[in-house]
mmCIF file of C-alpha atoms and ligand atoms in Angstrom:
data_model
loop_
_atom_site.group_PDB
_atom_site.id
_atom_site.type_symbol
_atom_site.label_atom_id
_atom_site.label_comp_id
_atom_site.label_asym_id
_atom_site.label_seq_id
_atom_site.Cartn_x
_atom_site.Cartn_y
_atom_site.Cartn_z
ATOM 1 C CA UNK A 463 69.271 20.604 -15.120
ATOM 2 C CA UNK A 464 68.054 21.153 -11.634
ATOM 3 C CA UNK A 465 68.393 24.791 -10.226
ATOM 4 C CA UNK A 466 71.690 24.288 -8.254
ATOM 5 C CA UNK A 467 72.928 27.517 -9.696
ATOM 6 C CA UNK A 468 72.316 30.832 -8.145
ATOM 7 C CA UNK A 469 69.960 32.789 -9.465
ATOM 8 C CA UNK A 470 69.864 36.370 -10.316
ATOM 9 C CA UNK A 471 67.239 38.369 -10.116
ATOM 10 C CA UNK A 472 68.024 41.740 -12.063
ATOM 11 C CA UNK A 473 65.246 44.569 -13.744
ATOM 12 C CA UNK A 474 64.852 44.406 -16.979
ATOM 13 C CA UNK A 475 63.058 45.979 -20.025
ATOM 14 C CA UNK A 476 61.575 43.799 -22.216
ATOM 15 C CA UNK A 477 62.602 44.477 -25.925
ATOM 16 C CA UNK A 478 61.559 42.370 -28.997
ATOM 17 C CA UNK A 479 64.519 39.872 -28.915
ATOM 18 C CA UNK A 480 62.635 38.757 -25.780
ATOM 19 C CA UNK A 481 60.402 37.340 -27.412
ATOM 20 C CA UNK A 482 61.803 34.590 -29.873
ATOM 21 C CA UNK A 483 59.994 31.395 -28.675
ATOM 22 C CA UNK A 484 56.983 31.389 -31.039
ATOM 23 C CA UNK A 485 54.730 31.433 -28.337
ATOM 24 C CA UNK A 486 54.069 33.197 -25.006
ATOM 25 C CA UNK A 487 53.776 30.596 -22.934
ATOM 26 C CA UNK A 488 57.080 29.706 -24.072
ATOM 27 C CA UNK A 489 58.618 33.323 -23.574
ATOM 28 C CA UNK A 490 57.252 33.184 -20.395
ATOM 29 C CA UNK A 491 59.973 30.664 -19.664
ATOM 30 C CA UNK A 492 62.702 32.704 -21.307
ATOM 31 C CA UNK A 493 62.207 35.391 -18.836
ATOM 32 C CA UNK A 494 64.727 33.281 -16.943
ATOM 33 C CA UNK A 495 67.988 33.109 -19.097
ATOM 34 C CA UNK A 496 71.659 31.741 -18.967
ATOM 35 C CA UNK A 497 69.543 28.428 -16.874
ATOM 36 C CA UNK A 498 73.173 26.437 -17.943
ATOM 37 C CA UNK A 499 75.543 29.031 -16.559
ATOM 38 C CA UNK A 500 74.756 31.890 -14.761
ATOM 39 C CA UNK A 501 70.919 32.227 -14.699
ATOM 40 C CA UNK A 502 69.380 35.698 -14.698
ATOM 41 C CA UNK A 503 65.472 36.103 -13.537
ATOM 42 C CA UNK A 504 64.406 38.855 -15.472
ATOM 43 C CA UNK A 505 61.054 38.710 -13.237
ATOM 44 C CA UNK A 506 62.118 41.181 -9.979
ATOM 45 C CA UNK A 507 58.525 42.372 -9.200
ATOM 46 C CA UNK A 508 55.012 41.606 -9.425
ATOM 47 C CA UNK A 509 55.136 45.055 -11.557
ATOM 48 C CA UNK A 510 57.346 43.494 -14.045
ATOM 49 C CA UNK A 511 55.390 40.270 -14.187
ATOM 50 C CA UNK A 512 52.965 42.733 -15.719
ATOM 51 C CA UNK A 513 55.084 44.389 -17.712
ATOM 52 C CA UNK A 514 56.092 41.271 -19.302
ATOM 53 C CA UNK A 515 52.742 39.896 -20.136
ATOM 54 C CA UNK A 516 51.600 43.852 -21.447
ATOM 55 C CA UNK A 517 54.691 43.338 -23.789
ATOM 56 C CA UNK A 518 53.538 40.096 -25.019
ATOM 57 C CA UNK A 519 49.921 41.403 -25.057
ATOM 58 C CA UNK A 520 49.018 38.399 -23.241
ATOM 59 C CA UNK A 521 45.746 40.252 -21.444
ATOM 60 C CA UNK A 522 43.746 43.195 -22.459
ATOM 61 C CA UNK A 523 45.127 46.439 -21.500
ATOM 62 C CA UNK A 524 42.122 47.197 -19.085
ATOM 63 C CA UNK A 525 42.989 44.053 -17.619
ATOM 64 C CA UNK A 526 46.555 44.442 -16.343
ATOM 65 C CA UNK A 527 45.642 48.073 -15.418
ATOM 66 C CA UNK A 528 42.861 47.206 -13.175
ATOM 67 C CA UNK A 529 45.932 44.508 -11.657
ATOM 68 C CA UNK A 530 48.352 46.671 -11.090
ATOM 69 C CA UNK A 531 46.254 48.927 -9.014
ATOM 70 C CA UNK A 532 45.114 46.110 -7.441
ATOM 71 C CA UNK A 533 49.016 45.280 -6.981
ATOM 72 C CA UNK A 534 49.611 48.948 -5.328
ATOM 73 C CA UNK A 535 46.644 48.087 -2.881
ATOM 74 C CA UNK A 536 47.790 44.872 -1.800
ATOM 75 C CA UNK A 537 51.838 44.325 -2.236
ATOM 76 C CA UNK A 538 52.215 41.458 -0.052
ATOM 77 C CA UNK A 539 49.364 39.430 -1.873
ATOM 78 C CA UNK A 540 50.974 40.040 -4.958
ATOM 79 C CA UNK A 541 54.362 39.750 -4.346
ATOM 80 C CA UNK A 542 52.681 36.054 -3.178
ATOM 81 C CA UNK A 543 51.442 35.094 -6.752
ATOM 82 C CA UNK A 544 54.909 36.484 -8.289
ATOM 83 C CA UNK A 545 56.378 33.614 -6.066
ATOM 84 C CA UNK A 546 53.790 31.185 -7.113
ATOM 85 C CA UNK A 547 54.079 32.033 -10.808
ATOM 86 C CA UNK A 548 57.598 31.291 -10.470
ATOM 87 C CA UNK A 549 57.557 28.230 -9.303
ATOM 88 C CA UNK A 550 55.290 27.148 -12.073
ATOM 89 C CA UNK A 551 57.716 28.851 -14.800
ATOM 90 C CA UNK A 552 60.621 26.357 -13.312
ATOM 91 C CA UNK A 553 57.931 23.543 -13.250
ATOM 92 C CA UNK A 554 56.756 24.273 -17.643
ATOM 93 C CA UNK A 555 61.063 24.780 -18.028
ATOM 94 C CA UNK A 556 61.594 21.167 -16.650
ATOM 95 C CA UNK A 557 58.086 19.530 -18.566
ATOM 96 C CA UNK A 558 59.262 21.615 -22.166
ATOM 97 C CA UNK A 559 62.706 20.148 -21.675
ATOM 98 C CA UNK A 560 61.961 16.579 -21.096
ATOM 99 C CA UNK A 561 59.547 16.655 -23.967
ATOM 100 C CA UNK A 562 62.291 18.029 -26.170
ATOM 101 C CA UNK A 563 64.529 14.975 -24.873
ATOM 102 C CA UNK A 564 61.224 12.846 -25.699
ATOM 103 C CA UNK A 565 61.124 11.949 -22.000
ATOM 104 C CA UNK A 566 58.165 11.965 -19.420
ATOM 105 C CA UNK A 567 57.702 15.147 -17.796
ATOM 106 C CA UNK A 568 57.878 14.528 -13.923
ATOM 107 C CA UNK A 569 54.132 13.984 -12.543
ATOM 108 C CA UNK A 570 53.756 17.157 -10.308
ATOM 109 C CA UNK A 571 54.842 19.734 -13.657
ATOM 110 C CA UNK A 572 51.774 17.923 -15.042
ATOM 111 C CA UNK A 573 49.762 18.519 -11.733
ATOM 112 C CA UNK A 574 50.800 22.132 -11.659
ATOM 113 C CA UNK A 575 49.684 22.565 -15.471
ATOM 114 C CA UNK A 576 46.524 20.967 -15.063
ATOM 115 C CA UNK A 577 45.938 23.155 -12.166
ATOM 116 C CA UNK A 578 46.451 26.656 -13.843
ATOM 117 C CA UNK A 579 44.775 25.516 -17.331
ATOM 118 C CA UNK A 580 41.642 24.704 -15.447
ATOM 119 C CA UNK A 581 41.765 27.959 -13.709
ATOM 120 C CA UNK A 582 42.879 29.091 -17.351
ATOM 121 C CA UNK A 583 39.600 27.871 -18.521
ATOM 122 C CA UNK A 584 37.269 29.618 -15.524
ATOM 123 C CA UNK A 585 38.324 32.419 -16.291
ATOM 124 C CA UNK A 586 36.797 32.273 -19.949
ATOM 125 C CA UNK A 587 33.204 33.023 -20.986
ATOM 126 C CA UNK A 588 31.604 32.375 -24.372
ATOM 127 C CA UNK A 589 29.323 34.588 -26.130
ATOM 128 C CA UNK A 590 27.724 34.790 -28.800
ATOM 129 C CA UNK A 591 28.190 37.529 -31.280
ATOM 130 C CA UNK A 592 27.429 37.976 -35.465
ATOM 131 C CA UNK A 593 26.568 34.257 -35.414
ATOM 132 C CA UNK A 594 29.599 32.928 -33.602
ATOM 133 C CA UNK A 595 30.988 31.932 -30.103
ATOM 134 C CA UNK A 596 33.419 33.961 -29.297
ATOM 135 C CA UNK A 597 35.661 33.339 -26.485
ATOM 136 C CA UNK A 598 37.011 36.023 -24.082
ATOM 137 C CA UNK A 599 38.409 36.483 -20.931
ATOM 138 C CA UNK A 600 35.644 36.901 -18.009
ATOM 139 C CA UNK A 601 35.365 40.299 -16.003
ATOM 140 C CA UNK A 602 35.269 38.444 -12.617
ATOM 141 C CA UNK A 603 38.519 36.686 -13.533
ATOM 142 C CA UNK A 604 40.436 39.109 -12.165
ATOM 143 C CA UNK A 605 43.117 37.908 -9.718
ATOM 144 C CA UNK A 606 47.007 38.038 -9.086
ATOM 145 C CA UNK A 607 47.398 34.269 -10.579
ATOM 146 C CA UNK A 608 45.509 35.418 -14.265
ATOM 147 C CA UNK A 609 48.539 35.413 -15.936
ATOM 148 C CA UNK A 610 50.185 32.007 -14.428
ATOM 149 C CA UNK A 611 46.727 30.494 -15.490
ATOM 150 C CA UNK A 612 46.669 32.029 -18.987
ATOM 151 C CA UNK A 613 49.574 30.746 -20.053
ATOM 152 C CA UNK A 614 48.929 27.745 -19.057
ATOM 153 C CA UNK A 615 45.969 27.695 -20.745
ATOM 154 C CA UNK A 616 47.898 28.698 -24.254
ATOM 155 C CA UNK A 617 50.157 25.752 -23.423
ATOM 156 C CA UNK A 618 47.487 23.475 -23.545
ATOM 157 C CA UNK A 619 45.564 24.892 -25.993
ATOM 158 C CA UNK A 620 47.874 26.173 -28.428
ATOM 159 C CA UNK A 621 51.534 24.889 -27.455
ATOM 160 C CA UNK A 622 50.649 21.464 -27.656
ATOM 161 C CA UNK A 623 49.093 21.624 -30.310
ATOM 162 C CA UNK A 624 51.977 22.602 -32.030
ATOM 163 C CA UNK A 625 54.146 19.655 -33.755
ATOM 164 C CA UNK A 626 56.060 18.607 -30.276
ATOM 165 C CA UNK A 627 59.135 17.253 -32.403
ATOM 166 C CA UNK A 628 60.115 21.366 -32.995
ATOM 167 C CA UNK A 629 59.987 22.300 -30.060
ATOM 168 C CA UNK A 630 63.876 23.207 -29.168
ATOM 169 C CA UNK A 631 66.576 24.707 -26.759
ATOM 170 C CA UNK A 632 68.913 27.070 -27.557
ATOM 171 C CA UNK A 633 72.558 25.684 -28.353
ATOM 172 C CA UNK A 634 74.276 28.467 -27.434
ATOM 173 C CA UNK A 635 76.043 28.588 -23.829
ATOM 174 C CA UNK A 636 74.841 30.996 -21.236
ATOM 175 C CA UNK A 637 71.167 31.202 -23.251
ATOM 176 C CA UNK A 638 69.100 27.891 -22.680
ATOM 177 C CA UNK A 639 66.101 29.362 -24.219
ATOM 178 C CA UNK A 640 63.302 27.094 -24.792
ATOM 179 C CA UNK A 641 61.334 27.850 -28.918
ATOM 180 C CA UNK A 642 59.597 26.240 -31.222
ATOM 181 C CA UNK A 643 61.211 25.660 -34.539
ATOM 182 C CA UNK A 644 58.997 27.389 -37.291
ATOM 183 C CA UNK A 645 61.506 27.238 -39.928
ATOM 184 C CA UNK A 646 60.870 25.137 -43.336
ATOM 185 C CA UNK A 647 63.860 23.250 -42.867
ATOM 186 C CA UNK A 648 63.407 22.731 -39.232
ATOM 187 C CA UNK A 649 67.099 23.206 -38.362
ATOM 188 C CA UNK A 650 66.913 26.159 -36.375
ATOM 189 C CA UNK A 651 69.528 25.854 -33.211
ATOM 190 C CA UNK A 652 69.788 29.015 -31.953
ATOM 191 C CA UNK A 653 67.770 31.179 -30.128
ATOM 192 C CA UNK A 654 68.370 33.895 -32.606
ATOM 193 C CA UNK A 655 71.298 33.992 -34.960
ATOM 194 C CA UNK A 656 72.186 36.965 -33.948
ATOM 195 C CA UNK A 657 72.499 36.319 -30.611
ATOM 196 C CA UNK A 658 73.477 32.986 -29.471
ATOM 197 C CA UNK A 659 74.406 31.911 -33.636
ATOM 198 C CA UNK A 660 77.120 34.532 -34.028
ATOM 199 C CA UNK A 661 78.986 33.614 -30.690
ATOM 200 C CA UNK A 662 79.295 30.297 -31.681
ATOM 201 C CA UNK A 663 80.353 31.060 -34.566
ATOM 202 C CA UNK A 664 83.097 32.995 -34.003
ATOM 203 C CA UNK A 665 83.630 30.736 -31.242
ATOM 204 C CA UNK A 666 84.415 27.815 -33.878
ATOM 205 C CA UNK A 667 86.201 30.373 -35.913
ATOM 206 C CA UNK A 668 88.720 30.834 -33.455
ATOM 207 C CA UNK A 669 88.786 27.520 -32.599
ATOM 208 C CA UNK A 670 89.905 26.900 -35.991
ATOM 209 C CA UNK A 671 92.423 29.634 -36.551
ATOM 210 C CA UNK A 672 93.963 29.071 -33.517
ATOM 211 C CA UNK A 673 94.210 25.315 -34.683
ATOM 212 C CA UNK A 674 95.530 26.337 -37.932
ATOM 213 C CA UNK A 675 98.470 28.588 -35.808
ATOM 214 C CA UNK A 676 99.368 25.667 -34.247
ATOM 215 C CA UNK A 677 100.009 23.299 -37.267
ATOM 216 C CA UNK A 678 101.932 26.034 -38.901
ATOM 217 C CA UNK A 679 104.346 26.466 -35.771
HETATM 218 ZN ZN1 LIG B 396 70.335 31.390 -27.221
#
């Protein structure tokens, strides 16, 4: 699925049907959607990159405020890093979907992962608090890229941890949502049922009806 489709980039509020992929390192992905048919990038400024990852309460609060001042005082720099965490959104897409097709993920998505998990990982301290090592995001950390590299640290540390046979895309058309499959039965195929389910539903419903018309004529 290689991005010959045009992509567009539109504002968007983040709501809590956003966030359906078990994981937000895997939502992150899902900020693009419709990657089949007509993709929508969810992500139009640096500003919303933060919004996002507030949303998902992927950083302390103090954290993304003392970015996005740091955003207002230098655009261009982080308009840069919205580009670059881009790129390595498209680059997790194409490494989650060729695990879910049980096939090797192409050598520079690894590069790129390995890249912003051991940033990921720089930018955490331990310390030691009522008897245990905690671990927490460092002050100095600070930078435009601290999100790219978070979640790549969460995909490493957490994601794949995960059992890999769950993780899923979205059979609906128009979605191609990435998740991982949490259910007891392990046959979830939609994004949410709601969503994606219900339109194929009635999609096979009318299929069906208009079938039936047919034989009866
Ligand atoms: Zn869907």
């Amino acid at each position: 699925m290689k991005s010959i489709l045009l992509v567009k980039i539109e504002p968007h509020q983040f709501r809590s049907r956003d966030t359906i992929a078990g994981d937000a390192a895997l939502d992150f992905v899902n900020t693009v959607t419709g990657r089949d048919q007509s993709p929508r990038d969810w992500l139009d400024s640096y500003a919303r990159l933060l919004e996002w990852a507030a949303f998902v309460q992927l950083l302390p609060k103090s954290a993304l405020r003392a970015l996005a001042k740091k955003a207002q005082k230098e655009p261009a720099a982080a308009a840069a890093a919205l580009a670059r965490a881009k790129v390595w959104r498209e680059a997790l897409f194409e490494l989650v979907t060729r695990i879910i097709l049980r096939r090797a993920p192409p050598k520079s998505a690894l590069a790129l992962l390995r890249e912003h998990w051991i940033t990921g990982i720089k930018a955490h301290e331990l310390r030691f608090r009522d008897g245990r090592v905690l671990v927490g995001l460092r002050r100095d950390a600070l930078n435009f890229d601290l999100i790219a590299s978070v979640i790549a640290y969460r995909m490493v540390q957490q994601v794949f941890l995960l059992p890999m046979d769950r993780l899923r895309i979205c059979h609906g058309t128009n979605c191609s949502w990435v998740f991982i499959d949490s259910s007891k039965a392990g046959r979830r195929r939609w994004c949410d049922m709601a969503v994606c389910g219900n339109t194929a539903k009635s999609r096979r419903f009318l299929a069906r009806s208009r079938k039936r018309r047919s034989v009866r004529r």
